[in-house]
Amino acid sequence: TILCCHFVYKIKMKDGKVDRYKSRLVVDGSQQKSGIDYSESFAPVIRYTTLRIFLAICAVHHMSVHQLDVETAFIHAPLHEMVYVHPHPEMQVPKGHCIRLVKSLYGLKQSPRNWNQHLHTFIVSLCFERCALDHCLYVGTLDSVPVFAAIFVDDILIASSSDSVITKIKDSFKEKFTCSDMGLAREFLSIRITQSPGEILIDQTQYVTSLLEKYSKYVGKRNYSDVPTVTDYIRRNIEPTSSTQHAFVDNFPYAEIVGSLLYVAVVTRLDIMYAVSVLTRHLKHPTYDACKAACRVLNYLSNSRSKGIRYHGSKLCLHAYTDSDWGSDKDTRRSTSGTIVLMAGGPLNWMSKLQPIVALSSMEAEYIAAFFAVQDIVWILQLLRDIGLQRSRPIPVHIDNMSARQLAMNPVHHQRSKHIDIKYHWLRDQVAASRVVLIHTDTTDQRADFLTKSVSGVTFHKHVNCVMVDIVVA
């Protein structure tokens, strides 16, 4: 197959302003045939949970985080397959001839994988070892000083407590690739990073601002939203009751708005996580109430766009909160699980989602929610152990249901629990092995409460302010 190529033009932004105009020759990879033009195409990127762990560790251990951007990264990686392209009309190539690629151009299905493997080989040749649980996190030692590296395609974060070590690593990258040295990391994947001694702040103020500008017609100055959720349950598949509502739903960019909100909720804004999880249940058939609920989230963000996460302190202090709202989904009667895992004073991972089964009691719903929280904790512990940060004490998990706590701590079987799927009893093994300890917490102090249901403004802000901060950067 002889592929086509063309130019792609893009305006690169920086701090909300035009930085430069960019053009790139790309290949139309949609014409490639599996097994002939390429074999494997998967390439890993760093998980957002891993990125937050990386930043939390840097804050606690007083590490500076620097950033490199590899320019035209894919063309550095060799291409092993025989791939041919038609020459671009502006190329001085005789008619009847084609071009064989020896490097991975953008647009080829295998280019991200080739670049990742090429970059991995280079990083390992320095002083790094790749973490087994996230292949985009590297840890090493140079001049007896620990150094970390986090990779997202061609964006690279390098962290160490020694500026000279960081300089050596960056110089090695510059000798191998054409790189832009960004200095101290300030923006990574639309995440603003603010560093000071012993503290790292992350937020998405600029991204939220651009999102609100894009959908400004749905953000009303009078529609002040103190909380992102509505109190009434939003039923599925309810047709609009008037022609006006019907026209509003038809013209409302529901999928685009919810997709953008989901990115914000997953990366830094756990305060809208429950609201967005409810909105995602209506993607196939948006209702008028669902569209109005999406507008409410936008209005809430317009009044709280500077909220973010703060990592600080002298210890990691890993702990978690877990909660559930029994049978909250009135269409399926499934419960909603809410979990928050915190370290260094800020949240590392959070979740708000419907449980996969219908729980027959509030105890069962809380038990399943705790299972998901401990799953996250075990993975985080394994990652910390992989990078040399061993945790010996059991991790506190705060739960406000005494019955679920007793079921996890004691191997009892009775009429109300004998039906629970065996996989959820894995929780007992983690408690027995002292990896976690379940601590009963009063509902008024349950920080995961706002991830399971719509709560009042007073309760909502009480819990949110314990896990998030308002970030103002000059």
PDB file of N, CA and C in Angstrom, residues 244-311:
ATOM      1  N   THR A 244     -39.943  24.021  22.607  1.00  0.00           N
ATOM      2  CA  THR A 244     -38.787  24.816  23.034  1.00  0.00           C
ATOM      3  C   THR A 244     -37.723  23.930  23.675  1.00  0.00           C
ATOM      4  N   GLN A 245     -38.173  23.033  24.557  1.00  0.00           N
ATOM      5  CA  GLN A 245     -37.234  22.109  25.178  1.00  0.00           C
ATOM      6  C   GLN A 245     -36.620  21.167  24.142  1.00  0.00           C
ATOM      7  N   HIS A 246     -37.421  20.726  23.202  1.00  0.00           N
ATOM      8  CA  HIS A 246     -36.939  19.823  22.161  1.00  0.00           C
ATOM      9  C   HIS A 246     -35.850  20.491  21.330  1.00  0.00           C
ATOM     10  N   ALA A 247     -36.056  21.741  20.966  1.00  0.00           N
ATOM     11  CA  ALA A 247     -35.066  22.475  20.179  1.00  0.00           C
ATOM     12  C   ALA A 247     -33.787  22.704  20.985  1.00  0.00           C
ATOM     13  N   PHE A 248     -33.948  22.970  22.289  1.00  0.00           N
ATOM     14  CA  PHE A 248     -32.773  23.177  23.146  1.00  0.00           C
ATOM     15  C   PHE A 248     -31.914  21.918  23.205  1.00  0.00           C
ATOM     16  N   VAL A 249     -32.554  20.771  23.379  1.00  0.00           N
ATOM     17  CA  VAL A 249     -31.818  19.501  23.464  1.00  0.00           C
ATOM     18  C   VAL A 249     -31.149  19.186  22.137  1.00  0.00           C
ATOM     19  N   ASP A 250     -31.833  19.405  21.033  1.00  0.00           N
ATOM     20  CA  ASP A 250     -31.278  19.087  19.712  1.00  0.00           C
ATOM     21  C   ASP A 250     -30.041  19.921  19.392  1.00  0.00           C
ATOM     22  N   ASN A 251     -30.014  21.159  19.865  1.00  0.00           N
ATOM     23  CA  ASN A 251     -28.904  22.057  19.567  1.00  0.00           C
ATOM     24  C   ASN A 251     -27.826  22.077  20.652  1.00  0.00           C
ATOM     25  N   PHE A 252     -28.057  21.338  21.719  1.00  0.00           N
ATOM     26  CA  PHE A 252     -27.126  21.359  22.852  1.00  0.00           C
ATOM     27  C   PHE A 252     -25.968  20.384  22.594  1.00  0.00           C
ATOM     28  N   PRO A 253     -24.699  20.849  22.640  1.00  0.00           N
ATOM     29  CA  PRO A 253     -23.535  19.957  22.399  1.00  0.00           C
ATOM     30  C   PRO A 253     -23.226  19.112  23.631  1.00  0.00           C
ATOM     31  N   TYR A 254     -24.131  18.208  23.938  1.00  0.00           N
ATOM     32  CA  TYR A 254     -24.053  17.478  25.209  1.00  0.00           C
ATOM     33  C   TYR A 254     -22.774  16.646  25.318  1.00  0.00           C
ATOM     34  N   ALA A 255     -22.493  15.845  24.302  1.00  0.00           N
ATOM     35  CA  ALA A 255     -21.327  14.951  24.370  1.00  0.00           C
ATOM     36  C   ALA A 255     -20.028  15.741  24.486  1.00  0.00           C
ATOM     37  N   GLU A 256     -19.923  16.854  23.745  1.00  0.00           N
ATOM     38  CA  GLU A 256     -18.701  17.654  23.795  1.00  0.00           C
ATOM     39  C   GLU A 256     -18.504  18.280  25.175  1.00  0.00           C
ATOM     40  N   ILE A 257     -19.567  18.809  25.735  1.00  0.00           N
ATOM     41  CA  ILE A 257     -19.463  19.446  27.048  1.00  0.00           C
ATOM     42  C   ILE A 257     -19.138  18.424  28.124  1.00  0.00           C
ATOM     43  N   VAL A 258     -19.849  17.304  28.118  1.00  0.00           N
ATOM     44  CA  VAL A 258     -19.603  16.280  29.144  1.00  0.00           C
ATOM     45  C   VAL A 258     -18.203  15.700  29.007  1.00  0.00           C
ATOM     46  N   GLY A 259     -17.726  15.521  27.771  1.00  0.00           N
ATOM     47  CA  GLY A 259     -16.365  15.023  27.580  1.00  0.00           C
ATOM     48  C   GLY A 259     -15.322  15.965  28.148  1.00  0.00           C
ATOM     49  N   SER A 260     -15.507  17.265  27.929  1.00  0.00           N
ATOM     50  CA  SER A 260     -14.574  18.249  28.475  1.00  0.00           C
ATOM     51  C   SER A 260     -14.648  18.295  29.998  1.00  0.00           C
ATOM     52  N   LEU A 261     -15.861  18.228  30.534  1.00  0.00           N
ATOM     53  CA  LEU A 261     -16.028  18.230  31.998  1.00  0.00           C
ATOM     54  C   LEU A 261     -15.423  16.979  32.617  1.00  0.00           C
ATOM     55  N   LEU A 262     -15.534  15.859  31.917  1.00  0.00           N
ATOM     56  CA  LEU A 262     -14.969  14.609  32.442  1.00  0.00           C
ATOM     57  C   LEU A 262     -13.461  14.703  32.560  1.00  0.00           C
ATOM     58  N   TYR A 263     -12.824  15.331  31.576  1.00  0.00           N
ATOM     59  CA  TYR A 263     -11.367  15.498  31.651  1.00  0.00           C
ATOM     60  C   TYR A 263     -10.982  16.330  32.869  1.00  0.00           C
ATOM     61  N   VAL A 264     -11.691  17.407  33.103  1.00  0.00           N
ATOM     62  CA  VAL A 264     -11.409  18.255  34.262  1.00  0.00           C
ATOM     63  C   VAL A 264     -11.637  17.482  35.556  1.00  0.00           C
ATOM     64  N   ALA A 265     -12.738  16.723  35.613  1.00  0.00           N
ATOM     65  CA  ALA A 265     -13.082  15.986  36.833  1.00  0.00           C
ATOM     66  C   ALA A 265     -12.062  14.902  37.140  1.00  0.00           C
ATOM     67  N   VAL A 266     -11.521  14.281  36.118  1.00  0.00           N
ATOM     68  CA  VAL A 266     -10.575  13.175  36.317  1.00  0.00           C
ATOM     69  C   VAL A 266      -9.199  13.675  36.721  1.00  0.00           C
ATOM     70  N   VAL A 267      -8.815  14.861  36.246  1.00  0.00           N
ATOM     71  CA  VAL A 267      -7.442  15.328  36.443  1.00  0.00           C
ATOM     72  C   VAL A 267      -7.267  16.089  37.756  1.00  0.00           C
ATOM     73  N   THR A 268      -8.103  17.107  38.012  1.00  0.00           N
ATOM     74  CA  THR A 268      -7.902  17.909  39.228  1.00  0.00           C
ATOM     75  C   THR A 268      -9.181  18.255  39.977  1.00  0.00           C
ATOM     76  N   ARG A 269     -10.345  18.220  39.329  1.00  0.00           N
ATOM     77  CA  ARG A 269     -11.562  18.746  39.949  1.00  0.00           C
ATOM     78  C   ARG A 269     -12.474  17.634  40.445  1.00  0.00           C
ATOM     79  N   LEU A 270     -12.082  17.007  41.550  1.00  0.00           N
ATOM     80  CA  LEU A 270     -12.922  15.966  42.121  1.00  0.00           C
ATOM     81  C   LEU A 270     -14.225  16.509  42.673  1.00  0.00           C
ATOM     82  N   ASP A 271     -14.326  17.839  42.850  1.00  0.00           N
ATOM     83  CA  ASP A 271     -15.566  18.406  43.364  1.00  0.00           C
ATOM     84  C   ASP A 271     -16.720  18.297  42.372  1.00  0.00           C
ATOM     85  N   ILE A 272     -16.430  18.094  41.077  1.00  0.00           N
ATOM     86  CA  ILE A 272     -17.501  17.921  40.093  1.00  0.00           C
ATOM     87  C   ILE A 272     -17.598  16.469  39.622  1.00  0.00           C
ATOM     88  N   MET A 273     -16.863  15.573  40.268  1.00  0.00           N
ATOM     89  CA  MET A 273     -16.808  14.192  39.806  1.00  0.00           C
ATOM     90  C   MET A 273     -18.166  13.506  39.856  1.00  0.00           C
ATOM     91  N   TYR A 274     -18.903  13.692  40.940  1.00  0.00           N
ATOM     92  CA  TYR A 274     -20.216  13.049  41.036  1.00  0.00           C
ATOM     93  C   TYR A 274     -21.168  13.618  40.000  1.00  0.00           C
ATOM     94  N   ALA A 275     -21.181  14.934  39.848  1.00  0.00           N
ATOM     95  CA  ALA A 275     -22.074  15.563  38.873  1.00  0.00           C
ATOM     96  C   ALA A 275     -21.783  15.058  37.466  1.00  0.00           C
ATOM     97  N   VAL A 276     -20.512  14.937  37.114  1.00  0.00           N
ATOM     98  CA  VAL A 276     -20.135  14.475  35.774  1.00  0.00           C
ATOM     99  C   VAL A 276     -20.476  12.998  35.588  1.00  0.00           C
ATOM    100  N   SER A 277     -20.289  12.201  36.649  1.00  0.00           N
ATOM    101  CA  SER A 277     -20.626  10.778  36.533  1.00  0.00           C
ATOM    102  C   SER A 277     -22.113  10.583  36.267  1.00  0.00           C
ATOM    103  N   VAL A 278     -22.947  11.461  36.835  1.00  0.00           N
ATOM    104  CA  VAL A 278     -24.383  11.409  36.559  1.00  0.00           C
ATOM    105  C   VAL A 278     -24.650  11.812  35.107  1.00  0.00           C
ATOM    106  N   LEU A 279     -23.962  12.842  34.637  1.00  0.00           N
ATOM    107  CA  LEU A 279     -24.165  13.309  33.260  1.00  0.00           C
ATOM    108  C   LEU A 279     -23.765  12.253  32.233  1.00  0.00           C
ATOM    109  N   THR A 280     -22.737  11.466  32.522  1.00  0.00           N
ATOM    110  CA  THR A 280     -22.290  10.453  31.564  1.00  0.00           C
ATOM    111  C   THR A 280     -23.328   9.349  31.358  1.00  0.00           C
ATOM    112  N   ARG A 281     -24.255   9.201  32.282  1.00  0.00           N
ATOM    113  CA  ARG A 281     -25.284   8.174  32.137  1.00  0.00           C
ATOM    114  C   ARG A 281     -26.312   8.542  31.073  1.00  0.00           C
ATOM    115  N   HIS A 282     -26.254   9.772  30.575  1.00  0.00           N
ATOM    116  CA  HIS A 282     -27.248  10.244  29.607  1.00  0.00           C
ATOM    117  C   HIS A 282     -26.623  10.546  28.245  1.00  0.00           C
ATOM    118  N   LEU A 283     -25.421  10.042  27.998  1.00  0.00           N
ATOM    119  CA  LEU A 283     -24.732  10.362  26.755  1.00  0.00           C
ATOM    120  C   LEU A 283     -25.486   9.860  25.522  1.00  0.00           C
ATOM    121  N   LYS A 284     -26.062   8.670  25.595  1.00  0.00           N
ATOM    122  CA  LYS A 284     -26.748   8.116  24.432  1.00  0.00           C
ATOM    123  C   LYS A 284     -28.064   8.827  24.142  1.00  0.00           C
ATOM    124  N   HIS A 285     -28.725   9.313  25.188  1.00  0.00           N
ATOM    125  CA  HIS A 285     -30.028   9.944  24.993  1.00  0.00           C
ATOM    126  C   HIS A 285     -30.156  11.109  25.970  1.00  0.00           C
ATOM    127  N   PRO A 286     -29.528  12.270  25.667  1.00  0.00           N
ATOM    128  CA  PRO A 286     -29.607  13.414  26.586  1.00  0.00           C
ATOM    129  C   PRO A 286     -31.046  13.901  26.745  1.00  0.00           C
ATOM    130  N   THR A 287     -31.425  14.169  27.955  1.00  0.00           N
ATOM    131  CA  THR A 287     -32.747  14.732  28.230  1.00  0.00           C
ATOM    132  C   THR A 287     -32.617  16.221  28.506  1.00  0.00           C
ATOM    133  N   TYR A 288     -33.749  16.892  28.564  1.00  0.00           N
ATOM    134  CA  TYR A 288     -33.729  18.335  28.850  1.00  0.00           C
ATOM    135  C   TYR A 288     -33.148  18.590  30.237  1.00  0.00           C
ATOM    136  N   ASP A 289     -33.537  17.777  31.212  1.00  0.00           N
ATOM    137  CA  ASP A 289     -33.012  17.945  32.573  1.00  0.00           C
ATOM    138  C   ASP A 289     -31.512  17.694  32.627  1.00  0.00           C
ATOM    139  N   ALA A 290     -31.025  16.726  31.839  1.00  0.00           N
ATOM    140  CA  ALA A 290     -29.589  16.436  31.807  1.00  0.00           C
ATOM    141  C   ALA A 290     -28.819  17.607  31.200  1.00  0.00           C
ATOM    142  N   CYS A 291     -29.369  18.217  30.159  1.00  0.00           N
ATOM    143  CA  CYS A 291     -28.724  19.386  29.547  1.00  0.00           C
ATOM    144  C   CYS A 291     -28.661  20.555  30.530  1.00  0.00           C
ATOM    145  N   LYS A 292     -29.741  20.771  31.265  1.00  0.00           N
ATOM    146  CA  LYS A 292     -29.752  21.842  32.256  1.00  0.00           C
ATOM    147  C   LYS A 292     -28.772  21.539  33.390  1.00  0.00           C
ATOM    148  N   ALA A 293     -28.625  20.258  33.725  1.00  0.00           N
ATOM    149  CA  ALA A 293     -27.660  19.871  34.761  1.00  0.00           C
ATOM    150  C   ALA A 293     -26.231  20.138  34.296  1.00  0.00           C
ATOM    151  N   ALA A 294     -25.960  19.913  33.005  1.00  0.00           N
ATOM    152  CA  ALA A 294     -24.631  20.214  32.456  1.00  0.00           C
ATOM    153  C   ALA A 294     -24.359  21.716  32.522  1.00  0.00           C
ATOM    154  N   CYS A 295     -25.378  22.511  32.231  1.00  0.00           N
ATOM    155  CA  CYS A 295     -25.235  23.967  32.346  1.00  0.00           C
ATOM    156  C   CYS A 295     -24.941  24.365  33.787  1.00  0.00           C
ATOM    157  N   ARG A 296     -25.538  23.658  34.721  1.00  0.00           N
ATOM    158  CA  ARG A 296     -25.315  23.964  36.138  1.00  0.00           C
ATOM    159  C   ARG A 296     -23.850  23.726  36.516  1.00  0.00           C
ATOM    160  N   VAL A 297     -23.253  22.655  35.997  1.00  0.00           N
ATOM    161  CA  VAL A 297     -21.848  22.380  36.277  1.00  0.00           C
ATOM    162  C   VAL A 297     -20.966  23.480  35.694  1.00  0.00           C
ATOM    163  N   LEU A 298     -21.287  23.928  34.478  1.00  0.00           N
ATOM    164  CA  LEU A 298     -20.531  25.027  33.876  1.00  0.00           C
ATOM    165  C   LEU A 298     -20.638  26.289  34.720  1.00  0.00           C
ATOM    166  N   ASN A 299     -21.826  26.570  35.211  1.00  0.00           N
ATOM    167  CA  ASN A 299     -22.011  27.755  36.056  1.00  0.00           C
ATOM    168  C   ASN A 299     -21.264  27.623  37.376  1.00  0.00           C
ATOM    169  N   TYR A 300     -21.234  26.420  37.920  1.00  0.00           N
ATOM    170  CA  TYR A 300     -20.464  26.203  39.145  1.00  0.00           C
ATOM    171  C   TYR A 300     -18.978  26.449  38.896  1.00  0.00           C
ATOM    172  N   LEU A 301     -18.462  25.949  37.757  1.00  0.00           N
ATOM    173  CA  LEU A 301     -17.048  26.152  37.440  1.00  0.00           C
ATOM    174  C   LEU A 301     -16.729  27.627  37.229  1.00  0.00           C
ATOM    175  N   SER A 302     -17.676  28.367  36.673  1.00  0.00           N
ATOM    176  CA  SER A 302     -17.426  29.790  36.444  1.00  0.00           C
ATOM    177  C   SER A 302     -17.238  30.550  37.755  1.00  0.00           C
ATOM    178  N   ASN A 303     -17.765  30.016  38.833  1.00  0.00           N
ATOM    179  CA  ASN A 303     -17.635  30.646  40.146  1.00  0.00           C
ATOM    180  C   ASN A 303     -16.561  30.007  41.016  1.00  0.00           C
ATOM    181  N   SER A 304     -15.899  28.971  40.487  1.00  0.00           N
ATOM    182  CA  SER A 304     -14.874  28.272  41.291  1.00  0.00           C
ATOM    183  C   SER A 304     -13.742  27.772  40.413  1.00  0.00           C
ATOM    184  N   ARG A 305     -13.415  28.543  39.373  1.00  0.00           N
ATOM    185  CA  ARG A 305     -12.454  28.053  38.380  1.00  0.00           C
ATOM    186  C   ARG A 305     -11.036  27.904  38.922  1.00  0.00           C
ATOM    187  N   SER A 306     -10.717  28.549  40.039  1.00  0.00           N
ATOM    188  CA  SER A 306      -9.344  28.512  40.556  1.00  0.00           C
ATOM    189  C   SER A 306      -9.103  27.420  41.582  1.00  0.00           C
ATOM    190  N   LYS A 307     -10.055  26.526  41.785  1.00  0.00           N
ATOM    191  CA  LYS A 307      -9.843  25.449  42.763  1.00  0.00           C
ATOM    192  C   LYS A 307      -8.833  24.447  42.230  1.00  0.00           C
ATOM    193  N   GLY A 308      -8.031  23.897  43.139  1.00  0.00           N
ATOM    194  CA  GLY A 308      -7.028  22.929  42.746  1.00  0.00           C
ATOM    195  C   GLY A 308      -6.607  22.060  43.909  1.00  0.00           C
ATOM    196  N   ILE A 309      -5.458  21.423  43.754  1.00  0.00           N
ATOM    197  CA  ILE A 309      -4.957  20.449  44.724  1.00  0.00           C
ATOM    198  C   ILE A 309      -3.601  20.922  45.237  1.00  0.00           C
ATOM    199  N   ARG A 310      -3.383  20.718  46.524  1.00  0.00           N
ATOM    200  CA  ARG A 310      -2.132  21.125  47.165  1.00  0.00           C
ATOM    201  C   ARG A 310      -1.452  19.920  47.807  1.00  0.00           C
ATOM    202  N   TYR A 311      -0.184  19.722  47.466  1.00  0.00           N
ATOM    203  CA  TYR A 311       0.636  18.683  48.094  1.00  0.00           C
ATOM    204  C   TYR A 311       1.719  19.370  48.925  1.00  0.00           C
TER     205      TYR A 311
END
